[in-house]
Amino acid sequence: YAVEKNKHCFLEKPICVDAVGYRTIIAAAKQAQAKNLRVVTGTQRHHQRNYVESYQKIMEGTIGEITGGVVYWNQNMLWYRDRQPGWNDFEYMVR
């Protein structure tokens, strides 16, 4: 849609989760290239100051050696979906 409207595209990860999505992105990128537009991807919070500072502290050994970890991030109900009957693990993870 954006490329059709002659707009550059910034896409946040994941840009696709299946083959159909992949083909759509590749087609859009080729369209964009023909129009001298850019399609680029980003990584969530890659440059966010507190994330970068936390990473630096970890790499400096401020909190000691990390030997393992478990992370859950359910920010709010906007992104949470109850698992529906019949969904396999993949369907549940990407919905």
Coordinates of N, CA and C in Angstrom, one line a residue:
Y1 N 0.8 -1.2 0.0 CA 0.0 0.0 0.0 C 0.9 1.3 0.0
A2 N 1.8 1.3 0.9 CA 2.7 2.5 1.0 C 3.5 2.7 -0.3
V3 N 4.0 1.7 -0.8 CA 4.8 1.8 -2.1 C 3.9 2.3 -3.2
E4 N 2.7 1.8 -3.3 CA 1.8 2.2 -4.3 C 1.5 3.7 -4.2
K5 N 1.5 4.2 -2.9 CA 1.3 5.6 -2.7 C 2.6 6.4 -2.7
N6 N 3.7 5.8 -3.2 CA 5.0 6.5 -3.4 C 5.6 6.9 -2.0
K7 N 5.5 6.0 -1.0 CA 6.1 6.3 0.3 C 7.2 5.4 0.6
H8 N 8.2 5.8 1.3 CA 9.2 5.0 1.8 C 8.6 4.1 2.9
C9 N 9.1 2.9 3.2 CA 8.5 2.0 4.2 C 9.5 1.7 5.3
F10 N 9.2 1.9 6.5 CA 9.9 1.4 7.6 C 9.1 0.3 8.3
L11 N 9.6 -0.9 8.3 CA 8.9 -2.1 8.8 C 9.5 -2.6 10.1
E12 N 8.7 -2.8 11.1 CA 9.2 -3.3 12.3 C 9.2 -4.9 12.3
K13 N 10.1 -5.5 12.9 CA 10.2 -6.9 13.0 C 9.0 -7.5 13.7
P14 N 8.5 -8.7 13.4 CA 8.8 -9.5 12.3 C 8.1 -8.9 11.0
I15 N 8.8 -8.8 9.9 CA 8.1 -8.3 8.8 C 7.2 -9.3 8.1
C16 N 7.4 -10.6 8.4 CA 6.5 -11.6 7.8 C 6.7 -12.9 8.7
V17 N 5.7 -13.7 8.7 CA 5.8 -14.9 9.4 C 5.5 -16.2 8.6
D18 N 5.3 -16.0 7.3 CA 5.0 -17.1 6.4 C 5.5 -16.8 5.0
A19 N 5.4 -17.8 4.1 CA 5.8 -17.6 2.8 C 5.0 -16.6 2.0
V20 N 3.8 -16.5 2.2 CA 2.9 -15.5 1.5 C 3.4 -14.1 1.9
G21 N 3.6 -13.9 3.2 CA 4.1 -12.6 3.7 C 5.4 -12.3 3.1
Y22 N 6.3 -13.3 3.0 CA 7.6 -13.1 2.5 C 7.5 -12.6 1.0
R23 N 6.7 -13.3 0.2 CA 6.6 -12.9 -1.2 C 6.0 -11.5 -1.3
T24 N 5.1 -11.2 -0.5 CA 4.5 -9.8 -0.5 C 5.6 -8.8 -0.2
I25 N 6.4 -9.0 0.8 CA 7.5 -8.0 1.1 C 8.5 -7.9 0.0
I26 N 8.9 -9.0 -0.6 CA 9.8 -9.0 -1.7 C 9.3 -8.3 -2.9
A27 N 8.0 -8.5 -3.2 CA 7.3 -7.8 -4.3 C 7.3 -6.3 -4.1
A28 N 7.0 -5.9 -2.8 CA 6.9 -4.5 -2.5 C 8.3 -3.9 -2.6
A29 N 9.3 -4.6 -2.1 CA 10.7 -4.1 -2.2 C 11.1 -3.9 -3.7
K30 N 10.7 -4.8 -4.5 CA 11.1 -4.6 -6.0 C 10.3 -3.4 -6.6
Q31 N 9.1 -3.3 -6.2 CA 8.3 -2.1 -6.6 C 8.9 -0.8 -6.2
A32 N 9.3 -0.8 -4.9 CA 10.0 0.4 -4.3 C 11.3 0.7 -5.0
Q33 N 12.1 -0.3 -5.3 CA 13.3 -0.1 -6.0 C 13.1 0.6 -7.3
A34 N 12.1 0.1 -8.0 CA 11.8 0.7 -9.4 C 11.4 2.1 -9.3
K35 N 10.8 2.5 -8.1 CA 10.4 3.9 -7.9 C 11.4 4.7 -7.1
N36 N 12.6 4.1 -6.9 CA 13.6 4.8 -6.1 C 13.1 5.1 -4.7
L37 N 12.3 4.2 -4.1 CA 11.9 4.3 -2.8 C 12.7 3.3 -1.9
R38 N 12.6 3.4 -0.6 CA 13.3 2.5 0.2 C 12.3 1.7 1.1
V39 N 12.6 0.4 1.3 CA 11.9 -0.4 2.2 C 13.0 -0.9 3.2
V40 N 12.9 -0.6 4.5 CA 13.9 -1.0 5.5 C 13.2 -1.5 6.7
T41 N 13.9 -2.3 7.4 CA 13.4 -2.9 8.6 C 14.1 -2.4 9.9
G42 N 13.5 -2.5 11.0 CA 14.0 -2.1 12.3 C 13.9 -3.2 13.3
T43 N 14.5 -2.9 14.4 CA 14.4 -3.9 15.5 C 13.9 -3.1 16.7
Q44 N 12.9 -3.6 17.3 CA 12.2 -2.9 18.4 C 13.2 -2.5 19.5
R45 N 13.2 -1.2 19.8 CA 14.0 -0.6 20.9 C 15.5 -0.8 20.7
H46 N 15.9 -1.0 19.5 CA 17.4 -1.3 19.3 C 18.2 -0.1 19.7
H47 N 17.7 1.1 19.6 CA 18.4 2.3 19.9 C 17.8 3.0 21.1
Q48 N 16.9 2.4 21.8 CA 16.3 3.1 23.0 C 17.3 3.2 24.1
R49 N 17.5 4.4 24.6 CA 18.6 4.7 25.5 C 18.7 3.7 26.7
N50 N 17.6 3.5 27.4 CA 17.7 2.6 28.6 C 18.0 1.2 28.2
Y51 N 17.6 0.7 27.1 CA 18.0 -0.6 26.6 C 19.5 -0.7 26.3
V52 N 20.0 0.3 25.6 CA 21.4 0.3 25.3 C 22.2 0.4 26.6
E53 N 21.8 1.3 27.5 CA 22.6 1.4 28.8 C 22.5 0.1 29.6
S54 N 21.4 -0.6 29.6 CA 21.3 -1.9 30.3 C 22.3 -2.9 29.7
Y55 N 22.3 -2.9 28.3 CA 23.1 -3.9 27.6 C 24.6 -3.6 27.9
Q56 N 25.0 -2.3 28.0 CA 26.3 -1.9 28.3 C 26.7 -2.4 29.7
K57 N 25.8 -2.2 30.6 CA 26.1 -2.6 32.0 C 26.3 -4.1 32.1
I58 N 25.5 -4.8 31.4 CA 25.6 -6.3 31.3 C 27.0 -6.7 30.8
M59 N 27.3 -6.1 29.6 CA 28.6 -6.4 29.0 C 29.8 -6.0 29.8
E60 N 29.7 -5.0 30.6 CA 30.8 -4.5 31.5 C 30.9 -5.4 32.7
G61 N 29.9 -6.3 32.9 CA 29.9 -7.2 34.1 C 29.4 -6.6 35.4
T62 N 28.7 -5.5 35.3 CA 28.1 -4.8 36.4 C 27.3 -5.7 37.3
I63 N 26.5 -6.6 36.7 CA 25.7 -7.5 37.5 C 26.2 -8.9 37.6
G64 N 27.4 -9.1 37.2 CA 28.1 -10.4 37.2 C 27.8 -11.2 36.0
E65 N 28.2 -12.4 36.0 CA 28.0 -13.3 34.8 C 26.6 -13.8 34.8
I66 N 26.0 -13.7 33.6 CA 24.6 -14.1 33.4 C 24.8 -15.6 32.9
T67 N 24.1 -16.5 33.6 CA 24.2 -17.9 33.3 C 22.9 -18.4 32.8
G68 N 21.8 -17.6 32.7 CA 20.5 -18.1 32.2 C 19.5 -17.0 32.4
G69 N 18.4 -17.2 31.8 CA 17.3 -16.3 32.0 C 16.0 -16.7 31.3
V70 N 14.9 -16.2 31.7 CA 13.6 -16.4 31.1 C 12.9 -15.1 31.0
V71 N 12.4 -14.8 29.9 CA 11.7 -13.5 29.7 C 10.3 -13.7 29.2
Y72 N 9.4 -13.0 29.8 CA 8.0 -12.9 29.3 C 7.7 -11.4 29.1
W73 N 7.0 -11.1 28.0 CA 6.7 -9.7 27.8 C 5.2 -9.6 27.3
N74 N 4.3 -9.5 28.2 CA 2.9 -9.3 27.9 C 2.6 -7.9 28.3
Q75 N 2.8 -6.9 27.4 CA 2.8 -5.5 27.7 C 1.4 -5.1 28.1
N76 N 0.4 -5.4 27.4 CA -1.0 -5.1 27.8 C -1.9 -5.9 27.0
M77 N -3.2 -5.8 27.2 CA -4.2 -6.6 26.6 C -4.3 -6.4 25.1
L78 N -3.8 -5.3 24.6 CA -3.9 -5.1 23.1 C -3.2 -6.2 22.4
W79 N -2.1 -6.8 22.9 CA -1.4 -7.8 22.2 C -1.6 -9.2 22.7
Y80 N -2.5 -9.3 23.6 CA -2.7 -10.7 24.2 C -4.0 -11.3 23.6
R81 N -3.9 -12.5 23.2 CA -5.0 -13.3 22.6 C -5.2 -14.6 23.4
D82 N -6.4 -14.9 23.8 CA -6.6 -16.2 24.4 C -6.4 -17.3 23.3
R83 N -5.9 -18.4 23.6 CA -5.7 -19.5 22.7 C -7.1 -20.0 22.3
Q84 N -7.3 -20.2 21.0 CA -8.6 -20.7 20.6 C -8.5 -22.2 20.3
P85 N -9.6 -22.9 20.5 CA -9.6 -24.4 20.3 C -9.2 -24.7 18.8
G86 N -8.3 -25.6 18.6 CA -7.9 -26.0 17.3 C -6.6 -25.3 16.8
W87 N -6.2 -24.2 17.5 CA -4.9 -23.6 17.1 C -3.8 -24.4 17.5
N88 N -2.8 -24.6 16.6 CA -1.6 -25.3 17.0 C -0.6 -24.2 17.6
D89 N 0.5 -24.7 18.1 CA 1.4 -23.8 18.8 C 1.8 -22.6 17.9
F90 N 2.1 -22.8 16.7 CA 2.5 -21.7 15.8 C 1.4 -20.7 15.6
E91 N 0.2 -21.2 15.4 CA -0.9 -20.3 15.2 C -1.1 -19.4 16.4
Y92 N -1.0 -20.0 17.6 CA -1.1 -19.3 18.9 C -0.1 -18.2 19.0
M93 N 1.2 -18.5 18.6 CA 2.3 -17.6 18.8 C 2.2 -16.4 17.9
V94 N 1.7 -16.6 16.7 CA 1.7 -15.4 15.7 C 0.4 -14.6 15.7
R95 N -0.6 -15.0 16.5 CA -1.9 -14.3 16.4 C -1.9 -13.2 17.5

